[in-house]
PDB file of C-alpha atoms in Angstrom:
ATOM      1  CA  MET K   1       0.000   0.000   0.000  1.00 88.00           C
ATOM      2  CA  PRO K   2       2.687   2.593   0.875  1.00 89.00           C
ATOM      3  CA  VAL K   3       4.592   1.993  -2.337  1.00 91.00           C
ATOM      4  CA  ALA K   4       1.402   2.246  -4.405  1.00 94.00           C
ATOM      5  CA  LEU K   5       0.422   5.529  -2.751  1.00 95.00           C
ATOM      6  CA  LEU K   6       3.870   6.960  -3.385  1.00 95.00           C
ATOM      7  CA  VAL K   7       3.743   5.930  -7.047  1.00 96.00           C
ATOM      8  CA  ALA K   8       0.403   7.701  -7.314  1.00 96.00           C
ATOM      9  CA  MET K   9       2.024  10.790  -5.771  1.00 96.00           C
ATOM     10  CA  ILE K  10       4.717  10.746  -8.463  1.00 96.00           C
ATOM     11  CA  LEU K  11       2.000  11.028 -11.092  1.00 95.00           C
ATOM     12  CA  TYR K  12       0.098  13.589  -9.028  1.00 96.00           C
ATOM     13  CA  VAL K  13       3.089  15.923  -8.586  1.00 96.00           C
ATOM     14  CA  ASN K  14       4.024  15.546 -12.242  1.00 95.00           C
ATOM     15  CA  GLU K  15       0.647  17.084 -13.153  1.00 95.00           C
ATOM     16  CA  ILE K  16       1.362  20.318 -11.271  1.00 96.00           C
ATOM     17  CA  PRO K  17       3.561  22.003 -13.918  1.00 95.00           C
ATOM     18  CA  ASP K  18       0.978  21.148 -16.601  1.00 93.00           C
ATOM     19  CA  ARG K  19      -1.955  22.897 -14.867  1.00 92.00           C
ATOM     20  CA  ALA K  20      -2.281  25.849 -17.223  1.00 90.00           C
ATOM     21  CA  GLY K  21      -1.970  23.758 -20.373  1.00 92.00           C
ATOM     22  CA  ASP K  22      -4.330  21.105 -19.069  1.00 92.00           C
ATOM     23  CA  ALA K  23      -6.921  23.721 -18.101  1.00 93.00           C
ATOM     24  CA  SER K  24      -6.691  25.394 -21.513  1.00 93.00           C
ATOM     25  CA  VAL K  25      -7.618  22.164 -23.309  1.00 95.00           C
ATOM     26  CA  GLY K  26     -10.319  21.135 -20.835  1.00 92.00           C
ATOM     27  CA  LYS K  27      -8.418  18.490 -18.868  1.00 93.00           C
ATOM     28  CA  ARG K  28      -9.758  18.395 -15.339  1.00 94.00           C
ATOM     29  CA  THR K  29      -6.838  16.961 -13.385  1.00 93.00           C
ATOM     30  CA  LEU K  30      -6.791  17.476  -9.625  1.00 94.00           C
ATOM     31  CA  PRO K  31      -4.183  20.269  -9.815  1.00 94.00           C
ATOM     32  CA  VAL K  32      -6.462  22.041 -12.310  1.00 95.00           C
ATOM     33  CA  ARG K  33      -9.586  21.688 -10.141  1.00 96.00           C
ATOM     34  CA  TRP K  34      -8.048  22.209  -6.726  1.00 96.00           C
ATOM     35  CA  SER K  35      -6.287  25.181  -5.173  1.00 96.00           C
ATOM     36  CA  LYS K  36      -2.563  25.112  -4.456  1.00 96.00           C
ATOM     37  CA  VAL K  37      -3.274  24.497  -0.767  1.00 97.00           C
ATOM     38  CA  ALA K  38      -5.638  21.614  -1.526  1.00 97.00           C
ATOM     39  CA  VAL K  39      -3.148  19.990  -3.923  1.00 97.00           C
ATOM     40  CA  ILE K  40      -0.357  20.156  -1.358  1.00 98.00           C
ATOM     41  CA  ARG K  41      -2.660  18.884   1.408  1.00 98.00           C
ATOM     42  CA  GLY K  42      -3.656  15.999  -0.860  1.00 97.00           C
ATOM     43  CA  TRP K  43      -0.003  15.091  -1.317  1.00 98.00           C
ATOM     44  CA  ASP K  44       0.620  15.430   2.428  1.00 98.00           C
ATOM     45  CA  ALA K  45      -2.357  13.224   3.298  1.00 98.00           C
ATOM     46  CA  SER K  46      -1.272  10.494   0.880  1.00 97.00           C
ATOM     47  CA  VAL K  47       2.292  10.472   2.163  1.00 97.00           C
ATOM     48  CA  VAL K  48       1.182  10.449   5.801  1.00 97.00           C
ATOM     49  CA  ALA K  49      -1.175   7.574   4.971  1.00 97.00           C
ATOM     50  CA  SER K  50       1.622   5.598   3.335  1.00 96.00           C
ATOM     51  CA  PHE K  51       3.799   5.968   6.439  1.00 97.00           C
ATOM     52  CA  ALA K  52       0.873   5.375   8.816  1.00 97.00           C
ATOM     53  CA  VAL K  53      -0.006   2.048   7.180  1.00 95.00           C
ATOM     54  CA  ILE K  54       3.399   0.688   8.187  1.00 94.00           C
ATOM     55  CA  VAL K  55       3.392   2.201  11.674  1.00 95.00           C
ATOM     56  CA  VAL K  56      -0.095   0.851  12.412  1.00 94.00           C
ATOM     57  CA  GLY K  57       0.837  -2.520  10.902  1.00 91.00           C
ATOM     58  CA  ALA K  58       3.895  -2.781  13.144  1.00 89.00           C
ATOM     59  CA  ALA K  59       1.924  -1.674  16.212  1.00 89.00           C
ATOM     60  CA  ALA K  60      -0.759  -4.278  15.419  1.00 89.00           C
ATOM     61  CA  GLN K  61       1.945  -6.954  15.077  1.00 85.00           C
ATOM     62  CA  VAL K  62       0.986  -7.559  11.467  1.00 85.00           C
ATOM     63  CA  LEU K  63       4.307  -6.217  10.192  1.00 87.00           C
ATOM     64  CA  PRO K  64       7.780  -6.726  11.629  1.00 87.00           C
ATOM     65  CA  LEU K  65       9.374  -3.815  13.442  1.00 88.00           C
ATOM     66  CA  PRO K  66      12.177  -3.438  10.863  1.00 89.00           C
ATOM     67  CA  ALA K  67       9.500  -2.234   8.443  1.00 91.00           C
ATOM     68  CA  LEU K  68       9.657   0.959  10.504  1.00 93.00           C
ATOM     69  CA  LEU K  69      12.964   1.674   8.778  1.00 93.00           C
ATOM     70  CA  LEU K  70      10.843   3.535   6.248  1.00 93.00           C
ATOM     71  CA  LEU K  71      10.578   6.317   8.827  1.00 95.00           C
ATOM     72  CA  LEU K  72      14.149   7.202   7.853  1.00 97.00           C
ATOM     73  CA  ALA K  73      12.606   8.666   4.691  1.00 97.00           C
ATOM     74  CA  VAL K  74      10.538  11.254   6.583  1.00 97.00           C
ATOM     75  CA  PRO K  75      13.124  14.034   6.046  1.00 98.00           C
ATOM     76  CA  LEU K  76      12.921  13.446   2.302  1.00 98.00           C
ATOM     77  CA  ALA K  77       9.127  13.706   2.453  1.00 98.00           C
ATOM     78  CA  VAL K  78       9.501  17.005   4.327  1.00 98.00           C
ATOM     79  CA  ARG K  79      11.860  18.199   1.591  1.00 98.00           C
ATOM     80  CA  VAL K  80       9.312  17.376  -1.107  1.00 98.00           C
ATOM     81  CA  HIS K  81       6.573  19.160   0.841  1.00 98.00           C
ATOM     82  CA  SER K  82       8.755  22.249   1.247  1.00 98.00           C
ATOM     83  CA  GLY K  83       9.553  22.245  -2.461  1.00 98.00           C
ATOM     84  CA  LEU K  84       5.873  22.019  -3.347  1.00 98.00           C
ATOM     85  CA  VAL K  85       5.113  24.996  -1.123  1.00 98.00           C
ATOM     86  CA  ARG K  86       7.988  27.125  -2.410  1.00 97.00           C
ATOM     87  CA  PHE K  87       8.020  26.251  -6.103  1.00 97.00           C
ATOM     88  CA  TYR K  88       4.429  25.290  -6.919  1.00 96.00           C
ATOM     89  CA  ASP K  89       4.128  28.040  -9.522  1.00 95.00           C
ATOM     90  CA  ASN K  90       7.656  27.672 -10.938  1.00 96.00           C
ATOM     91  CA  PRO K  91       7.869  24.495 -13.056  1.00 93.00           C
ATOM     92  CA  TYR K  92      11.638  24.608 -13.515  1.00 95.00           C
ATOM     93  CA  ALA K  93      12.359  25.133  -9.826  1.00 96.00           C
ATOM     94  CA  LEU K  94       9.817  22.398  -8.994  1.00 97.00           C
ATOM     95  CA  MET K  95      11.882  19.816 -10.883  1.00 97.00           C
ATOM     96  CA  ASP K  96      14.159  19.146  -7.888  1.00 97.00           C
ATOM     97  CA  SER K  97      11.108  18.446  -5.735  1.00 97.00           C
ATOM     98  CA  MET K  98       9.702  16.180  -8.431  1.00 97.00           C
ATOM     99  CA  ALA K  99      12.986  14.234  -8.465  1.00 97.00           C
ATOM    100  CA  ALA K 100      12.964  14.057  -4.650  1.00 98.00           C
ATOM    101  CA  ASN K 101       9.397  12.729  -4.841  1.00 97.00           C
ATOM    102  CA  ILE K 102      10.573   9.909  -7.124  1.00 97.00           C
ATOM    103  CA  ASN K 103      13.479   9.224  -4.758  1.00 97.00           C
ATOM    104  CA  LEU K 104      11.052   9.112  -1.832  1.00 97.00           C
ATOM    105  CA  HIS K 105       9.204   6.266  -3.522  1.00 97.00           C
ATOM    106  CA  MET K 106      12.440   4.375  -4.256  1.00 97.00           C
ATOM    107  CA  ILE K 107      13.911   4.860  -0.785  1.00 97.00           C
ATOM    108  CA  VAL K 108      10.724   3.814   1.007  1.00 96.00           C
ATOM    109  CA  GLY K 109      10.584   0.679  -1.139  1.00 95.00           C
ATOM    110  CA  LEU K 110      14.231  -0.118  -0.436  1.00 96.00           C
ATOM    111  CA  LEU K 111      13.857   0.485   3.302  1.00 96.00           C
ATOM    112  CA  LEU K 112      10.846  -1.822   3.407  1.00 94.00           C
ATOM    113  CA  LEU K 113      12.840  -4.447   1.522  1.00 94.00           C
ATOM    114  CA  VAL K 114      15.729  -4.137   3.984  1.00 94.00           C
ATOM    115  CA  GLY K 115      13.295  -4.462   6.890  1.00 91.00           C
ATOM    116  CA  TYR K 116      11.831  -7.652   5.470  1.00 89.00           C
ATOM    117  CA  LEU K 117      15.266  -9.080   4.639  1.00 91.00           C
ATOM    118  CA  LEU K 118      16.358  -8.457   8.237  1.00 88.00           C
ATOM    119  CA  THR K 119      13.238 -10.240   9.465  1.00 87.00           C
ATOM    120  CA  ILE K 120      13.762 -13.202   7.121  1.00 87.00           C
ATOM    121  CA  ALA K 121      17.430 -13.444   8.099  1.00 86.00           C
ATOM    122  CA  ASP K 122      16.552 -13.429  11.790  1.00 82.00           C
ATOM    123  CA  GLN K 123      13.890 -16.099  11.312  1.00 76.00           C
ATOM    124  CA  THR K 124      16.207 -18.239   9.223  1.00 81.00           C
ATOM    125  CA  LEU K 125      19.394 -17.854  11.250  1.00 80.00           C
ATOM    126  CA  LEU K 126      17.969 -17.650  14.754  1.00 73.00           C
ATOM    127  CA  GLY K 127      14.670 -19.464  14.283  1.00 70.00           C
ATOM    128  CA  ARG K 128      12.535 -16.903  16.030  1.00 67.00           C
ATOM    129  CA  ARG K 129       9.771 -14.465  15.207  1.00 66.00           C
ATOM    130  CA  PRO K 130      11.908 -11.394  15.240  1.00 58.00           C
ATOM    131  CA  PHE K 131      11.238  -7.795  15.873  1.00 56.00           C
ATOM    132  CA  PHE K 132       7.549  -8.055  16.735  1.00 54.00           C
ATOM    133  CA  LEU K 133       6.148  -6.059  19.585  1.00 50.00           C
ATOM    134  CA  SER K 134       5.110  -8.151  22.562  1.00 47.00           C
TER     135      SER K 134
END
């Protein structure tokens, strides 16, 4: 779920620089229909949801604790948010934030993979259910 939400946010942010052109030809993308504040809040809500799914899953003992490694990507998410706020109306300046948004997706996916590999290694090598709360 987190990876899927972050992929959707890549597409979402990539629509921001195209707002004027999309509006002029009648495309009704979310960045065309919504205000700047609403677009950024939509991105924020999706990113928070993608992180919350893992945190809640670990707290509910459905996911192993090493999945929480994805929280290391929070500073990158803050960087993307800041870039959206500062450069929303400047497509060329927004490009760095768009690249950081893509990196956020990749890093979260890699951190989740590392968390699961640590869990598998612990189960295989030590024969226990590792890293679960209890």
